[in-house]
């Protein structure tokens, strides 16, 4: 279970980076939102790894709180934090500006990851 979660986590990072690269050409609507959906998917799996012995509702809740706090923190602008956000690697984690649509993307990504993990657990247990 833990190895599977780590594998999905790494694959989601690769998919997120690929979605932001010039290697693939996505339709504009998908291109606008897929990175945020994948980011939230990855965040769920990060916490599913950290809390691998807990029930899935714990990483689900923590992923939602973490993602929403990050998004709402983007309403705060000061030179020091904006400088950090201007660095690509930190911008990928912290974002740059608040968008309500990001909250929708996070909900889709985290919920999708949660449902995938439930399905994979049931498949592993033969249910």
Coordinates of N, CA and C in Angstrom, one line a residue:
X1 N 0.8 -1.2 0.0 CA 0.0 0.0 0.0 C 0.9 1.3 0.0
X2 N 1.9 1.3 0.8 CA 2.7 2.5 0.9 C 3.5 2.7 -0.4
X3 N 4.0 1.6 -0.9 CA 4.8 1.7 -2.2 C 3.9 2.2 -3.3
X4 N 2.7 1.7 -3.3 CA 1.7 2.1 -4.4 C 1.5 3.6 -4.2
X5 N 1.3 4.1 -3.0 CA 1.0 5.5 -2.8 C 2.2 6.4 -3.2
X6 N 3.4 5.9 -2.9 CA 4.6 6.6 -3.3 C 4.7 6.7 -4.8
X7 N 4.4 5.5 -5.4 CA 4.4 5.5 -6.9 C 3.4 6.5 -7.5
X8 N 2.2 6.5 -7.0 CA 1.2 7.4 -7.6 C 1.6 8.8 -7.3
X9 N 2.2 9.1 -6.1 CA 2.7 10.4 -5.8 C 3.7 10.9 -6.8
X10 N 4.7 10.1 -7.1 CA 5.7 10.4 -8.0 C 5.2 10.6 -9.4
X11 N 4.3 9.7 -9.8 CA 3.6 9.8 -11.2 C 2.8 11.1 -11.3
X12 N 2.2 11.5 -10.2 CA 1.4 12.8 -10.2 C 2.3 14.0 -10.3
X13 N 3.5 13.9 -9.7 CA 4.5 15.0 -9.9 C 4.9 15.1 -11.4
X14 N 5.2 14.0 -11.9 CA 5.6 13.9 -13.3 C 4.5 14.4 -14.3
X15 N 3.3 14.0 -14.0 CA 2.1 14.4 -14.8 C 1.9 16.0 -14.7
X16 N 2.1 16.5 -13.4 CA 1.9 17.9 -13.2 C 3.0 18.7 -14.0
X17 N 4.2 18.3 -13.9 CA 5.3 19.0 -14.6 C 5.1 18.9 -16.1
X18 N 4.6 17.7 -16.6 CA 4.4 17.5 -18.0 C 3.2 18.4 -18.5
X19 N 2.2 18.6 -17.6 CA 1.1 19.5 -18.0 C 1.5 20.9 -18.1
X20 N 2.6 21.3 -17.5 CA 3.1 22.7 -17.5 C 4.2 22.9 -18.6
X21 N 4.5 21.8 -19.2 CA 5.6 21.9 -20.2 C 5.1 22.2 -21.6
X22 N 6.0 22.4 -22.5 CA 5.6 22.6 -23.9 C 5.6 21.3 -24.7
X23 N 5.8 20.2 -24.0 CA 5.8 18.9 -24.7 C 4.5 18.4 -25.2
X24 N 3.4 18.9 -24.5 CA 2.1 18.5 -24.9 C 1.2 19.8 -25.1
X25 N 0.3 19.6 -26.1 CA -0.6 20.8 -26.4 C -2.0 20.4 -26.0
X26 N -2.4 21.0 -24.9 CA -3.8 20.7 -24.4 C -4.8 21.8 -24.8
X27 N -6.0 21.4 -24.9 CA -7.0 22.4 -25.2 C -7.0 23.5 -24.1
X28 N -7.3 24.7 -24.5 CA -7.2 25.8 -23.5 C -7.9 25.6 -22.2
X29 N -9.1 25.1 -22.2 CA -9.8 24.9 -20.9 C -9.1 23.9 -20.0
X30 N -8.7 22.8 -20.6 CA -7.9 21.8 -19.8 C -6.6 22.4 -19.3
X31 N -5.9 23.1 -20.3 CA -4.6 23.6 -20.0 C -4.7 24.6 -18.8
X32 N -5.8 25.4 -18.7 CA -5.9 26.4 -17.7 C -6.1 25.8 -16.3
X33 N -6.6 24.6 -16.2 CA -7.0 24.0 -14.9 C -6.3 22.7 -14.5
X34 N -5.7 22.0 -15.5 CA -5.2 20.6 -15.2 C -4.1 20.6 -14.2
X35 N -3.2 21.6 -14.2 CA -2.1 21.7 -13.3 C -2.6 21.8 -11.9
X36 N -3.6 22.6 -11.6 CA -4.1 22.7 -10.2 C -4.8 21.5 -9.8
X37 N -5.5 20.8 -10.7 CA -6.1 19.5 -10.3 C -5.1 18.5 -10.0
X38 N -4.1 18.4 -10.8 CA -3.0 17.4 -10.5 C -2.2 17.8 -9.2
X39 N -2.0 19.1 -9.0 CA -1.3 19.5 -7.8 C -2.1 19.1 -6.5
X40 N -3.4 19.2 -6.6 CA -4.2 18.8 -5.4 C -4.2 17.3 -5.3
X41 N -4.3 16.6 -6.4 CA -4.2 15.1 -6.4 C -2.9 14.7 -5.7
X42 N -1.8 15.4 -6.1 CA -0.5 15.1 -5.5 C -0.4 15.4 -4.0
X43 N -1.1 16.5 -3.6 CA -1.1 16.8 -2.2 C -1.8 15.8 -1.4
X44 N -3.0 15.3 -1.9 CA -3.7 14.2 -1.2 C -2.7 13.0 -1.0
X45 N -2.0 12.6 -2.1 CA -1.1 11.4 -2.0 C 0.1 11.7 -1.0
X46 N 0.5 12.9 -1.0 CA 1.6 13.3 0.0 C 1.1 13.0 1.4
X47 N -0.1 13.4 1.7 CA -0.6 13.2 3.1 C -1.0 11.8 3.3
X48 N -1.4 11.1 2.2 CA -1.7 9.6 2.3 C -0.5 8.8 2.6
X49 N 0.7 9.3 2.2 CA 1.9 8.7 2.5 C 2.3 9.0 4.0
X50 N 2.2 10.3 4.3 CA 2.6 10.7 5.7 C 1.8 10.0 6.7
X51 N 0.5 9.9 6.4 CA -0.5 9.3 7.4 C -0.9 7.9 6.9
X52 N 0.1 7.1 6.4 CA -0.3 5.9 5.7 C -1.0 4.8 6.6
X53 N -0.9 5.0 7.9 CA -1.5 4.0 8.8 C -2.9 4.5 9.2
X54 N -3.2 5.8 8.9 CA -4.5 6.3 9.3 C -5.6 6.0 8.3
X55 N -6.9 6.1 8.7 CA -7.9 6.0 7.7 C -7.8 7.1 6.7
X56 N -8.4 6.9 5.5 CA -8.2 7.8 4.4 C -8.8 9.2 4.6
X57 N -9.8 9.2 5.6 CA -10.4 10.5 5.8 C -9.4 11.5 6.4
X58 N -8.4 11.1 7.1 CA -7.4 12.0 7.7 C -6.6 12.7 6.6
X59 N -6.0 12.0 5.6 CA -5.3 12.7 4.6 C -6.2 13.5 3.7
X60 N -7.5 13.1 3.6 CA -8.4 13.8 2.8 C -8.7 15.2 3.5
X61 N -8.9 15.2 4.8 CA -9.1 16.4 5.5 C -7.9 17.3 5.5
X62 N -6.7 16.7 5.8 CA -5.5 17.5 5.8 C -5.2 18.1 4.4
X63 N -5.4 17.3 3.4 CA -5.1 17.8 2.0 C -6.0 19.0 1.7
X64 N -7.3 19.0 2.1 CA -8.2 20.1 1.8 C -7.8 21.3 2.6
X65 N -7.5 21.1 3.9 CA -7.1 22.3 4.7 C -5.8 22.9 4.2
X66 N -4.8 22.1 3.9 CA -3.5 22.5 3.4 C -3.7 23.3 2.1
X67 N -4.4 22.7 1.1 CA -4.6 23.4 -0.2 C -5.4 24.7 -0.1
X68 N -6.4 24.7 0.7 CA -7.2 25.9 0.9 C -6.5 27.0 1.6
X69 N -5.7 26.6 2.6 CA -4.9 27.6 3.3 C -3.8 28.2 2.4
X70 N -3.2 27.4 1.5 CA -2.2 27.9 0.6 C -2.9 28.9 -0.4
X71 N -4.1 28.5 -0.9 CA -4.8 29.4 -1.8 C -5.2 30.7 -1.1
X72 N -5.8 30.6 0.0 CA -6.2 31.9 0.7 C -5.0 32.7 1.1
X73 N -3.8 32.1 1.4 CA -2.6 32.9 1.7 C -2.2 33.7 0.5
X74 N -2.6 33.4 -0.7 CA -2.2 34.2 -1.8 C -2.9 35.6 -1.9
X75 N -3.8 35.8 -1.0 CA -4.4 37.1 -0.8 C -3.5 38.1 -0.1
X76 N -2.5 37.5 0.6 CA -1.5 38.3 1.3 C -0.3 38.6 0.4
X77 N 0.0 39.9 0.3 CA 1.1 40.3 -0.5 C 2.0 41.2 0.3
X78 N 3.2 40.8 0.4 CA 4.3 41.6 1.0 C 5.5 41.4 0.1
X79 N 6.5 42.3 0.1 CA 7.7 42.1 -0.8 C 8.4 40.7 -0.5
X80 N 8.5 40.3 0.7 CA 9.3 39.1 1.0 C 8.6 37.9 0.5
X81 N 7.2 37.8 0.7 CA 6.5 36.6 0.2 C 6.4 36.6 -1.3
X82 N 6.2 37.8 -1.9 CA 6.1 37.9 -3.4 C 7.4 37.5 -4.0
X83 N 8.5 37.9 -3.3 CA 9.9 37.5 -3.9 C 10.0 35.9 -3.8
X84 N 9.6 35.3 -2.8 CA 9.6 33.8 -2.7 C 8.7 33.2 -3.8
X85 N 7.5 33.8 -4.0 CA 6.6 33.3 -5.0 C 7.1 33.5 -6.4
X86 N 8.1 34.4 -6.6 CA 8.6 34.7 -7.9 C 9.7 33.6 -8.3
X87 N 10.1 32.8 -7.4 CA 11.0 31.7 -7.7 C 10.2 30.5 -8.1
X88 N 10.5 29.9 -9.3 CA 9.6 28.9 -9.9 C 9.2 27.8 -9.0
X89 N 10.2 27.2 -8.3 CA 9.9 26.0 -7.5 C 8.9 26.4 -6.3
X90 N 9.1 27.5 -5.8 CA 8.2 28.0 -4.7 C 6.8 28.4 -5.3
X91 N 6.8 28.9 -6.5 CA 5.6 29.3 -7.1 C 4.7 28.1 -7.4
X92 N 5.3 26.9 -7.7 CA 4.6 25.7 -7.9 C 3.9 25.2 -6.7
X93 N 4.4 25.5 -5.5 CA 3.8 25.1 -4.2 C 2.9 26.2 -3.7
X94 N 3.4 27.4 -3.7 CA 2.6 28.5 -3.0 C 1.7 29.3 -4.0
X95 N 1.9 29.1 -5.3 CA 1.0 29.9 -6.2 C 1.4 31.4 -6.2
X96 N 0.6 32.2 -6.9 CA 0.9 33.6 -7.0 C -0.2 34.5 -6.6
X97 N -1.4 34.1 -7.0 CA -2.6 35.0 -6.8 C -3.8 34.1 -6.5
X98 N -4.7 34.6 -5.7 CA -5.9 33.9 -5.3 C -6.9 33.8 -6.5
X99 N -7.4 32.6 -6.7 CA -8.5 32.4 -7.7 C -9.5 31.4 -7.1
X100 N -10.8 31.8 -7.2 CA -11.8 30.9 -6.7 C -11.8 29.6 -7.5
X101 N -11.5 29.7 -8.8 CA -11.4 28.5 -9.6 C -10.4 27.5 -9.1
X102 N -9.4 27.9 -8.5 CA -8.4 27.0 -7.9 C -9.0 26.1 -6.8
X103 N -9.9 26.7 -6.0 CA -10.6 25.9 -5.0 C -11.4 24.8 -5.6
X104 N -12.0 25.1 -6.7 CA -12.8 24.1 -7.4 C -11.8 23.0 -7.9
X105 N -10.7 23.4 -8.5 CA -9.7 22.4 -9.0 C -9.2 21.6 -7.9
X106 N -8.9 22.2 -6.7 CA -8.4 21.4 -5.6 C -9.4 20.4 -5.1
X107 N -10.7 20.8 -5.1 CA -11.8 19.9 -4.7 C -11.8 18.7 -5.7
X108 N -11.7 19.0 -7.0 CA -11.8 17.9 -8.0 C -10.5 17.0 -7.8
X109 N -9.3 17.6 -7.7 CA -8.1 16.8 -7.6 C -8.1 15.9 -6.3
X110 N -8.4 16.5 -5.2 CA -8.4 15.8 -3.9 C -9.4 14.7 -3.9
X111 N -10.6 15.0 -4.3 CA -11.7 14.1 -4.3 C -11.4 12.9 -5.3
X112 N -10.8 13.2 -6.5 CA -10.5 12.2 -7.4 C -9.4 11.3 -6.8
X113 N -8.4 11.8 -6.2 CA -7.4 11.0 -5.6 C -7.9 10.1 -4.5
X114 N -8.8 10.7 -3.7 CA -9.5 9.9 -2.6 C -10.3 8.8 -3.2
X115 N -11.1 9.0 -4.2 CA -11.8 8.0 -4.8 C -10.9 6.9 -5.5
X116 N -9.9 7.4 -6.1 CA -8.9 6.4 -6.7 C -8.3 5.5 -5.6
X117 N -7.9 6.1 -4.5 CA -7.3 5.3 -3.4 C -8.3 4.3 -2.8
X118 N -9.6 4.7 -2.7 CA -10.6 3.8 -2.2 C -10.8 2.6 -3.2
X119 N -10.8 2.9 -4.5 CA -10.9 1.9 -5.5 C -9.7 0.9 -5.5
X120 N -8.5 1.5 -5.4 CA -7.3 0.7 -5.4 C -7.3 -0.2 -4.1
X121 N -7.7 0.3 -3.0 CA -7.8 -0.5 -1.8 C -8.7 -1.6 -1.9
X122 N -9.9 -1.3 -2.4 CA -10.9 -2.4 -2.6 C -10.4 -3.4 -3.6
X123 N -9.8 -3.0 -4.7 CA -9.2 -4.0 -5.6 C -8.1 -4.8 -5.0
X124 N -7.3 -4.2 -4.2 CA -6.2 -5.0 -3.5 C -6.8 -6.0 -2.5
X125 N -7.9 -5.6 -1.9 CA -8.5 -6.6 -0.9 C -9.5 -7.5 -1.6
X126 N -9.7 -7.4 -2.9 CA -10.6 -8.3 -3.6 C -12.1 -8.1 -3.3
X127 N -12.4 -6.8 -3.0 CA -13.9 -6.6 -2.6 C -14.6 -6.1 -3.9

